[in-house]
Short mmCIF file of C-alpha atoms in Angstrom, two decimals:
data_model
loop_
_atom_site.label_atom_id
_atom_site.label_comp_id
_atom_site.label_asym_id
_atom_site.label_seq_id
_atom_site.Cartn_x
_atom_site.Cartn_y
_atom_site.Cartn_z
CA UNK A 19 120.74 67.68 93.81
CA UNK A 20 120.69 66.72 90.14
CA UNK A 21 119.00 69.45 88.15
CA UNK A 22 115.65 68.35 86.68
CA UNK A 23 115.31 68.36 82.92
CA UNK A 24 113.87 71.48 81.33
CA UNK A 25 110.24 70.90 80.40
CA UNK A 26 109.63 68.29 83.09
CA UNK A 27 106.05 68.31 84.39
CA UNK A 28 106.17 68.39 88.18
CA UNK A 29 103.48 66.66 90.22
CA UNK A 30 104.79 67.72 93.61
CA UNK A 31 107.55 69.47 95.53
CA UNK A 32 108.57 67.54 98.62
CA UNK A 33 110.04 68.91 101.85
CA UNK A 34 110.17 72.55 100.78
CA UNK A 35 109.76 75.43 103.21
CA UNK A 36 107.30 78.28 102.94
CA UNK A 37 108.27 81.92 103.38
CA UNK A 38 107.19 81.52 107.02
CA UNK A 39 109.58 78.57 107.47
CA UNK A 40 107.01 75.74 107.55
CA UNK A 41 108.16 72.44 106.00
CA UNK A 42 105.53 71.31 103.47
CA UNK A 43 104.78 69.16 100.46
CA UNK A 44 103.12 71.01 97.57
CA UNK A 45 101.04 68.98 95.11
CA UNK A 46 100.21 70.14 91.57
CA UNK A 47 97.72 69.00 88.96
CA UNK A 48 98.34 68.45 85.26
CA UNK A 49 97.12 71.97 84.45
CA UNK A 50 99.85 73.52 86.59
CA UNK A 51 97.69 74.54 89.53
CA UNK A 52 98.47 73.89 93.19
CA UNK A 53 95.95 71.39 94.57
CA UNK A 54 97.26 70.84 98.08
CA UNK A 55 99.79 72.16 100.57
CA UNK A 56 100.31 69.79 103.49
CA UNK A 57 102.90 69.19 106.22
CA UNK A 58 106.02 67.55 104.86
CA UNK A 59 105.88 63.77 104.80
CA UNK A 60 108.59 61.13 105.07
CA UNK A 61 106.80 58.98 102.49
CA UNK A 62 108.81 57.92 99.42
CA UNK A 63 109.03 60.45 96.62
CA UNK A 64 106.47 59.65 93.95
CA UNK A 65 106.67 59.77 90.18
CA UNK A 66 106.98 63.32 88.89
CA UNK A 67 107.81 64.72 92.33
CA UNK A 68 110.92 66.73 93.18
CA UNK A 69 112.55 66.31 96.56
CA UNK A 70 113.96 69.68 97.62
CA UNK A 71 114.37 69.30 101.38
CA UNK A 72 114.86 72.62 103.11
CA UNK A 73 114.63 74.73 99.95
CA UNK A 74 112.54 77.89 100.25
CA UNK A 75 109.54 77.85 97.89
CA UNK A 76 108.07 81.18 96.76
CA UNK A 77 105.88 82.53 93.98
CA UNK A 78 107.96 83.11 90.88
CA UNK A 79 109.03 86.70 90.40
CA UNK A 80 107.57 89.34 88.09
CA UNK A 81 109.69 92.01 86.41
CA UNK A 82 107.19 94.86 85.94
CA UNK A 83 109.60 97.23 84.22
CA UNK A 84 112.43 96.06 81.97
CA UNK A 85 114.08 97.56 78.89
CA UNK A 86 115.00 94.51 76.86
CA UNK A 87 115.82 96.55 73.77
CA UNK A 88 118.56 98.31 75.77
CA UNK A 89 119.84 95.36 77.81
CA UNK A 90 123.57 94.60 77.66
CA UNK A 91 124.36 97.60 75.46
CA UNK A 92 126.61 99.35 78.00
CA UNK A 93 129.93 98.52 76.33
CA UNK A 94 128.76 99.00 72.74
CA UNK A 95 127.09 102.32 73.50
CA UNK A 96 130.31 103.66 75.09
CA UNK A 97 128.19 105.42 77.68
CA UNK A 98 129.86 107.46 80.42
CA UNK A 99 128.93 107.00 84.05
CA UNK A 100 126.34 109.71 84.42
CA UNK A 101 122.87 111.02 85.11
CA UNK A 102 119.60 110.59 83.24
CA UNK A 103 120.24 113.20 80.49
CA UNK A 104 123.67 111.75 79.66
CA UNK A 105 122.22 108.22 79.60
CA UNK A 106 119.48 109.34 77.21
CA UNK A 107 122.06 110.98 74.92
CA UNK A 108 124.22 107.83 74.88
CA UNK A 109 121.27 105.58 74.14
CA UNK A 110 119.94 107.83 71.36
CA UNK A 111 123.35 107.72 69.70
CA UNK A 112 123.42 103.92 69.85
CA UNK A 113 119.79 103.58 68.75
CA UNK A 114 120.52 105.21 65.39
CA UNK A 115 122.16 101.96 64.29
CA UNK A 116 119.68 99.66 66.01
CA UNK A 117 118.49 96.56 64.15
CA UNK A 118 115.93 93.89 64.96
CA UNK A 119 118.71 91.29 64.99
CA UNK A 120 120.70 93.27 67.56
CA UNK A 121 117.65 93.73 69.81
CA UNK A 122 116.69 90.05 69.49
CA UNK A 123 120.19 88.90 70.46
CA UNK A 124 120.54 91.09 73.52
CA UNK A 125 116.93 90.73 74.67
CA UNK A 126 117.05 86.94 74.36
CA UNK A 127 120.23 86.89 76.43
CA UNK A 128 118.55 89.05 79.07
CA UNK A 129 115.48 86.81 79.20
CA UNK A 130 117.63 83.75 79.87
CA UNK A 131 119.04 85.64 82.87
CA UNK A 132 115.58 86.64 84.08
CA UNK A 133 114.26 83.10 83.72
CA UNK A 134 117.19 81.48 85.51
CA UNK A 135 116.85 83.97 88.37
CA UNK A 136 113.19 83.09 88.97
CA UNK A 137 111.12 85.41 86.76
CA UNK A 138 108.25 83.90 84.78
CA UNK A 139 106.68 87.23 83.77
CA UNK A 140 108.33 90.33 82.33
CA UNK A 141 106.95 93.63 81.09
CA UNK A 142 109.44 95.33 78.81
CA UNK A 143 109.28 98.88 77.54
CA UNK A 144 110.59 99.35 74.02
CA UNK A 145 111.64 102.53 72.27
CA UNK A 146 110.50 103.93 68.96
CA UNK A 147 113.87 105.36 67.84
CA UNK A 148 112.96 107.95 65.22
CA UNK A 149 116.52 108.19 63.83
CA UNK A 150 116.84 104.45 63.20
CA UNK A 151 116.46 103.07 59.69
CA UNK A 152 113.53 101.03 61.02
CA UNK A 153 111.96 102.78 64.05
CA UNK A 154 109.81 99.69 64.66
CA UNK A 155 112.73 97.25 64.78
CA UNK A 156 112.71 96.96 68.56
CA UNK A 157 108.95 96.49 68.67
CA UNK A 158 109.11 93.75 66.04
CA UNK A 159 111.95 91.97 67.82
CA UNK A 160 110.19 91.89 71.20
CA UNK A 161 106.87 90.86 69.71
CA UNK A 162 108.70 88.01 68.00
CA UNK A 163 110.22 86.91 71.29
CA UNK A 164 106.83 87.16 72.99
CA UNK A 165 105.47 84.64 70.52
CA UNK A 166 108.50 82.33 70.54
CA UNK A 167 108.61 82.16 74.35
CA UNK A 168 104.90 82.12 75.08
CA UNK A 169 105.12 78.62 76.60
CA UNK A 170 108.10 79.64 78.75
CA UNK A 171 107.17 83.00 80.26
CA UNK A 172 104.65 85.82 80.06
CA UNK A 173 106.21 88.71 78.12
CA UNK A 174 104.30 91.98 77.84
CA UNK A 175 105.53 94.63 75.40
CA UNK A 176 105.01 98.28 76.37
CA UNK A 177 105.61 100.99 73.77
CA UNK A 178 107.84 103.72 75.19
CA UNK A 179 106.53 106.59 73.07
CA UNK A 180 108.61 109.72 72.68
CA UNK A 181 106.86 113.09 72.65
CA UNK A 182 108.68 113.67 69.33
CA UNK A 183 106.88 110.75 67.68
CA UNK A 184 103.62 111.74 66.03
CA UNK A 185 100.42 109.92 66.92
CA UNK A 186 100.39 108.08 63.59
CA UNK A 187 103.74 106.47 64.49
CA UNK A 188 102.32 105.37 67.84
CA UNK A 189 99.30 103.89 66.13
CA UNK A 190 101.48 101.90 63.73
CA UNK A 191 103.36 100.36 66.65
CA UNK A 192 100.15 99.53 68.49
CA UNK A 193 98.72 97.95 65.35
CA UNK A 194 101.54 95.38 65.47
CA UNK A 195 100.13 94.02 68.73
CA UNK A 196 101.82 95.95 71.54
CA UNK A 197 100.25 95.12 74.93
CA UNK A 198 100.67 98.38 76.83
CA UNK A 199 101.10 102.07 75.97
CA UNK A 200 103.87 103.99 77.72
CA UNK A 201 105.79 107.21 77.44
CA UNK A 202 107.67 109.90 79.37
CA UNK A 203 105.35 112.92 79.71
CA UNK A 204 107.56 114.61 82.29
CA UNK A 205 110.36 114.91 79.70
CA UNK A 206 108.13 116.64 77.13
CA UNK A 207 108.16 120.40 76.59
CA UNK A 208 104.51 120.38 77.65
CA UNK A 209 104.00 117.44 80.06
CA UNK A 210 100.24 117.91 80.40
CA UNK A 211 99.73 118.06 76.64
CA UNK A 212 101.79 114.90 76.13
CA UNK A 213 100.04 113.07 78.95
CA UNK A 214 96.67 114.01 77.49
CA UNK A 215 97.71 112.76 74.04
CA UNK A 216 98.82 109.38 75.39
CA UNK A 217 95.68 108.91 77.46
CA UNK A 218 93.54 109.88 74.46
CA UNK A 219 95.15 107.07 72.47
CA UNK A 220 94.88 104.60 75.34
CA UNK A 221 91.24 105.45 75.96
CA UNK A 222 90.35 105.13 72.30
CA UNK A 223 92.07 101.76 72.00
CA UNK A 224 91.22 100.40 75.45
CA UNK A 225 94.85 99.54 76.13
CA UNK A 226 96.65 99.43 79.50
CA UNK A 227 98.95 102.32 80.36
CA UNK A 228 102.38 102.34 82.03
CA UNK A 229 104.10 105.73 82.02
CA UNK A 230 107.58 106.74 83.09
CA UNK A 231 106.56 109.36 85.62
CA UNK A 232 108.52 112.14 87.33
CA UNK A 233 111.91 110.45 87.13
CA UNK A 234 113.67 113.34 88.83
CA UNK A 235 114.13 114.77 92.29
CA UNK A 236 112.39 118.11 91.69
CA UNK A 237 109.35 118.14 94.04
CA UNK A 238 107.64 120.57 91.68
CA UNK A 239 107.53 117.93 88.92
CA UNK A 240 104.35 116.02 89.78
CA UNK A 241 102.75 114.87 86.56
CA UNK A 242 101.46 111.97 88.64
CA UNK A 243 98.80 114.37 89.98
CA UNK A 244 97.64 115.18 86.45
CA UNK A 245 97.71 111.47 85.60
CA UNK A 246 95.53 110.68 88.62
CA UNK A 247 93.18 113.55 87.82
CA UNK A 248 92.70 112.53 84.19
CA UNK A 249 92.30 108.82 84.96
CA UNK A 250 89.57 109.67 87.45
CA UNK A 251 87.88 112.22 85.18
CA UNK A 252 87.90 109.87 82.19
CA UNK A 253 86.71 106.90 84.24
CA UNK A 254 89.36 104.68 82.67
CA UNK A 255 88.77 101.02 83.44
CA UNK A 256 92.05 99.63 82.13
CA UNK A 257 95.10 99.26 84.36
CA UNK A 258 97.20 102.42 84.70
CA UNK A 259 100.69 102.33 86.20
CA UNK A 260 103.09 105.13 87.10
CA UNK A 261 106.71 103.97 87.06
CA UNK A 262 109.64 105.63 88.88
CA UNK A 263 107.77 108.51 90.63
CA UNK A 264 111.08 109.64 92.12
CA UNK A 265 109.91 113.17 92.96
CA UNK A 266 107.47 111.75 95.52
CA UNK A 267 110.47 111.07 97.73
CA UNK A 268 111.26 114.80 97.83
CA UNK A 269 107.86 116.01 99.12
CA UNK A 270 107.15 117.17 102.65
CA UNK A 271 104.69 114.98 104.58
CA UNK A 272 101.62 117.18 104.10
CA UNK A 273 102.08 117.59 100.34
CA UNK A 274 102.84 113.88 99.98
CA UNK A 275 99.66 112.90 101.82
CA UNK A 276 97.57 115.00 99.42
CA UNK A 277 99.19 113.43 96.34
CA UNK A 278 98.89 109.90 97.66
CA UNK A 279 95.20 110.37 98.34
CA UNK A 280 94.71 111.33 94.70
CA UNK A 281 96.81 108.40 93.47
CA UNK A 282 94.85 105.98 95.64
CA UNK A 283 91.49 107.40 94.55
CA UNK A 284 92.45 107.04 90.87
CA UNK A 285 93.48 103.40 91.38
CA UNK A 286 96.99 103.94 90.04
CA UNK A 287 99.71 101.39 90.70
CA UNK A 288 103.29 102.55 91.26
CA UNK A 289 106.45 100.74 90.23
CA UNK A 290 109.66 101.58 92.06
CA UNK A 291 112.99 100.81 90.40
CA UNK A 292 115.68 101.16 93.02
CA UNK A 293 118.86 100.07 91.28
CA UNK A 294 118.57 102.41 88.30
CA UNK A 295 117.27 105.40 90.23
CA UNK A 296 119.92 105.02 92.92
CA UNK A 297 122.45 105.08 90.08
CA UNK A 298 121.00 107.97 88.05
CA UNK A 299 119.54 110.35 90.60
CA UNK A 300 121.36 112.52 93.14
CA UNK A 301 124.67 112.92 91.31
CA UNK A 302 124.32 116.70 91.33
CA UNK A 303 123.76 116.83 95.09
CA UNK A 304 126.89 117.52 97.14
CA UNK A 305 125.18 116.85 100.47
CA UNK A 306 122.98 115.32 101.60
CA UNK A 307 122.72 112.89 98.69
CA UNK A 308 119.08 111.79 98.20
CA UNK A 309 118.10 108.17 97.72
CA UNK A 310 116.34 108.74 94.41
CA UNK A 311 113.33 106.59 95.35
CA UNK A 312 109.64 107.38 95.77
CA UNK A 313 108.12 107.40 99.24
CA UNK A 314 107.64 103.62 99.17
CA UNK A 315 106.50 103.03 102.74
CA UNK A 316 104.06 105.93 102.60
CA UNK A 317 102.64 104.62 99.33
CA UNK A 318 102.04 101.25 100.95
CA UNK A 319 100.51 102.84 104.02
CA UNK A 320 98.13 104.77 101.75
CA UNK A 321 96.91 101.51 100.19
CA UNK A 322 98.59 101.98 96.81
CA UNK A 323 99.78 98.89 94.94
CA UNK A 324 103.58 99.11 94.81
CA UNK A 325 105.57 96.72 92.64
CA UNK A 326 109.33 96.80 92.19
CA UNK A 327 111.67 95.93 89.37
CA UNK A 328 115.23 96.04 88.16
CA UNK A 329 114.61 98.40 85.21
CA UNK A 330 117.83 98.50 83.20
CA UNK A 331 120.52 95.83 82.98
CA UNK A 332 124.03 96.86 81.88
CA UNK A 333 123.04 99.66 79.54
CA UNK A 334 123.59 103.45 79.56
CA UNK A 335 121.00 103.85 82.33
CA UNK A 336 122.59 101.27 84.65
CA UNK A 337 126.00 99.71 83.97
CA UNK A 338 125.45 96.89 86.48
CA UNK A 339 122.62 94.58 87.56
CA UNK A 340 122.00 90.82 87.63
CA UNK A 341 118.42 90.59 86.30
CA UNK A 342 117.64 89.05 89.67
CA UNK A 343 114.50 89.71 91.75
CA UNK A 344 116.48 89.27 94.93
CA UNK A 345 118.87 92.05 93.99
CA UNK A 346 115.77 94.25 93.95
CA UNK A 347 114.48 92.91 97.28
CA UNK A 348 117.83 93.54 98.91
CA UNK A 349 117.71 97.16 97.79
CA UNK A 350 114.11 97.52 98.95
CA UNK A 351 115.16 96.44 102.43
CA UNK A 352 118.30 98.59 102.62
CA UNK A 353 117.28 101.69 100.66
CA UNK A 354 113.48 101.75 100.94
CA UNK A 355 113.37 100.34 104.49
CA UNK A 356 110.80 97.64 103.73
CA UNK A 357 110.53 94.46 105.76
CA UNK A 358 111.01 91.02 104.22
CA UNK A 359 107.33 90.38 103.54
CA UNK A 360 106.83 93.78 101.88
CA UNK A 361 109.91 93.34 99.72
CA UNK A 362 108.82 89.88 98.59
CA UNK A 363 105.31 91.11 97.81
CA UNK A 364 106.72 93.91 95.63
CA UNK A 365 108.55 91.51 93.30
CA UNK A 366 105.85 88.82 93.21
CA UNK A 367 102.16 89.41 93.94
CA UNK A 368 102.18 93.17 93.33
CA UNK A 369 103.90 92.64 89.99
CA UNK A 370 101.20 90.18 88.97
CA UNK A 371 98.58 92.81 89.87
CA UNK A 372 100.32 95.41 87.70
CA UNK A 373 100.54 93.01 84.75
CA UNK A 374 96.99 91.72 85.24
CA UNK A 375 98.08 88.13 85.81
CA UNK A 376 96.19 85.62 87.97
CA UNK A 377 97.54 84.83 91.46
CA UNK A 378 100.39 82.35 91.71
CA UNK A 379 102.25 80.73 94.55
CA UNK A 380 102.37 77.77 96.92
CA UNK A 381 98.75 77.89 98.05
CA UNK A 382 95.70 75.86 97.08
CA UNK A 383 94.33 77.13 93.77
CA UNK A 384 97.38 79.21 92.92
CA UNK A 385 99.10 78.88 89.57
CA UNK A 386 102.25 76.79 89.91
CA UNK A 387 104.52 79.64 88.80
CA UNK A 388 107.10 78.99 91.50
CA UNK A 389 110.76 79.40 92.35
CA UNK A 390 112.56 77.13 94.81
CA UNK A 391 115.79 78.53 96.23
CA UNK A 392 118.44 76.65 98.16
CA UNK A 393 118.76 79.08 101.05
CA UNK A 394 118.70 79.17 104.83
CA UNK A 395 115.45 81.13 105.12
CA UNK A 396 113.47 83.97 103.55
CA UNK A 397 115.97 86.61 104.67
CA UNK A 398 118.77 84.66 103.02
CA UNK A 399 116.74 84.52 99.80
CA UNK A 400 115.91 88.24 99.79
CA UNK A 401 119.50 89.17 100.50
CA UNK A 402 120.39 87.67 97.14
CA UNK A 403 121.29 84.05 97.81
CA UNK A 404 123.27 82.97 94.76
CA UNK A 405 122.87 79.22 95.11
CA UNK A 406 120.73 76.69 93.32
CA UNK A 407 117.25 77.54 92.00
CA UNK A 408 114.48 75.63 90.25
CA UNK A 409 111.86 77.65 88.39
CA UNK A 410 108.42 76.36 87.40
CA UNK A 411 105.88 77.93 85.09
CA UNK A 412 102.45 76.32 85.10
CA UNK A 413 104.02 73.33 86.84
CA UNK A 414 106.78 72.70 84.31
CA UNK A 415 110.48 73.25 84.84
CA UNK A 416 111.63 76.25 82.80
CA UNK A 417 114.97 76.85 84.50
CA UNK A 418 117.26 74.95 86.84
CA UNK A 419 120.55 76.13 88.30
CA UNK A 420 122.78 74.03 90.54
CA UNK A 421 125.82 75.42 92.28
CA UNK A 422 128.57 73.59 94.15
CA UNK A 423 130.84 75.61 96.42
CA UNK A 424 133.96 74.37 98.17
CA UNK A 425 136.41 76.46 100.17
CA UNK A 426 139.43 75.78 102.34
CA UNK A 427 137.45 77.13 105.30
CA UNK A 428 135.00 74.24 104.95
CA UNK A 429 137.71 71.80 106.04
CA UNK A 430 137.75 70.96 109.73
CA UNK A 431 140.40 71.78 110.69
CA UNK A 432 141.71 73.68 107.63
CA UNK A 433 144.81 71.96 106.31
CA UNK A 434 145.91 74.21 103.47
CA UNK A 435 149.43 75.52 103.90
CA UNK A 436 150.16 73.35 106.94
CA UNK A 437 153.25 71.24 107.26
CA UNK A 438 153.70 68.28 109.58
#
């Protein structure tokens, strides 16, 4: 296949397969909305249509929890392989010399990776490094990228507020146009006091909330219960998300059931971040080594919205990662024991719920935010198929990757190294 030009408006996708394996044609209108999904036809390809026979067509992916200001800083930060405290120390040392230009360069590079992999929506947390010459440099850089790329992808900026930053500093960042308020109450000296402060600000400003929550294995660290209690007591109507929630995976079944009932009643969404938490958590455990994930299947069974993301990409908190939704789905299947449909939902529809975005996908009335992958079937896609992909946002091509692979084993019979 010849890659379509970036920016091309697509009127239809011919011969693609749904997640269930059905061969279909998907028609789009000029506004980038799916108007019809019908059985695949042998009719000639029309103007503006892409023929992708056998490719798997899915909703485009959503990254609900990135750290674009940290992305690709692993080498420069000289971080050791380590746990959460050592990663924080390494990042804080690097952040003292942070500039808006540095953040823009690395974040832009990361977003090209996300887009090519099939993401059309990203929520990025961004630090307020108090020791930097300009503590707002990361915020300014990401807000600038949000504006520059608004026709390419949906970028939400979430302030990652430190408990050491006074409320006036938070307010200054929010005044610049940050979309979501975040923080790490469980790392504060007084988690309840810090959680209350953040929710006071969010309630006053009517802004969505996404908090790093209980990113540790200690089952006694359950600020998620206080978060659920306060959200319910305040009657907050904005979206509230708890990210990480690692300690939930350490609870016994009875205690877990009680917590999940409170989380469900409060309407909290949970974001699980397998690659980073598998890397950071459990290093101190000789045996058995815990998985470092929340109780994902139990959360789903309790009716809680569970989205999944890649979190960090090649920074002190995770030295690896591909910025690929199907790296995350692979880990959800192997480490969280989800099935294919659950894993796909976590990186697509559930992410859109967390970000407050309208439904998208190959169904009538869905936004044409789509990714077509050259793969054998859905399992092949979720395992991390590395072949060709075409990514649409609102019906326009925003990324296209074509891959050609040739090996000696493809020859029948192989002739390499043979002599007559």
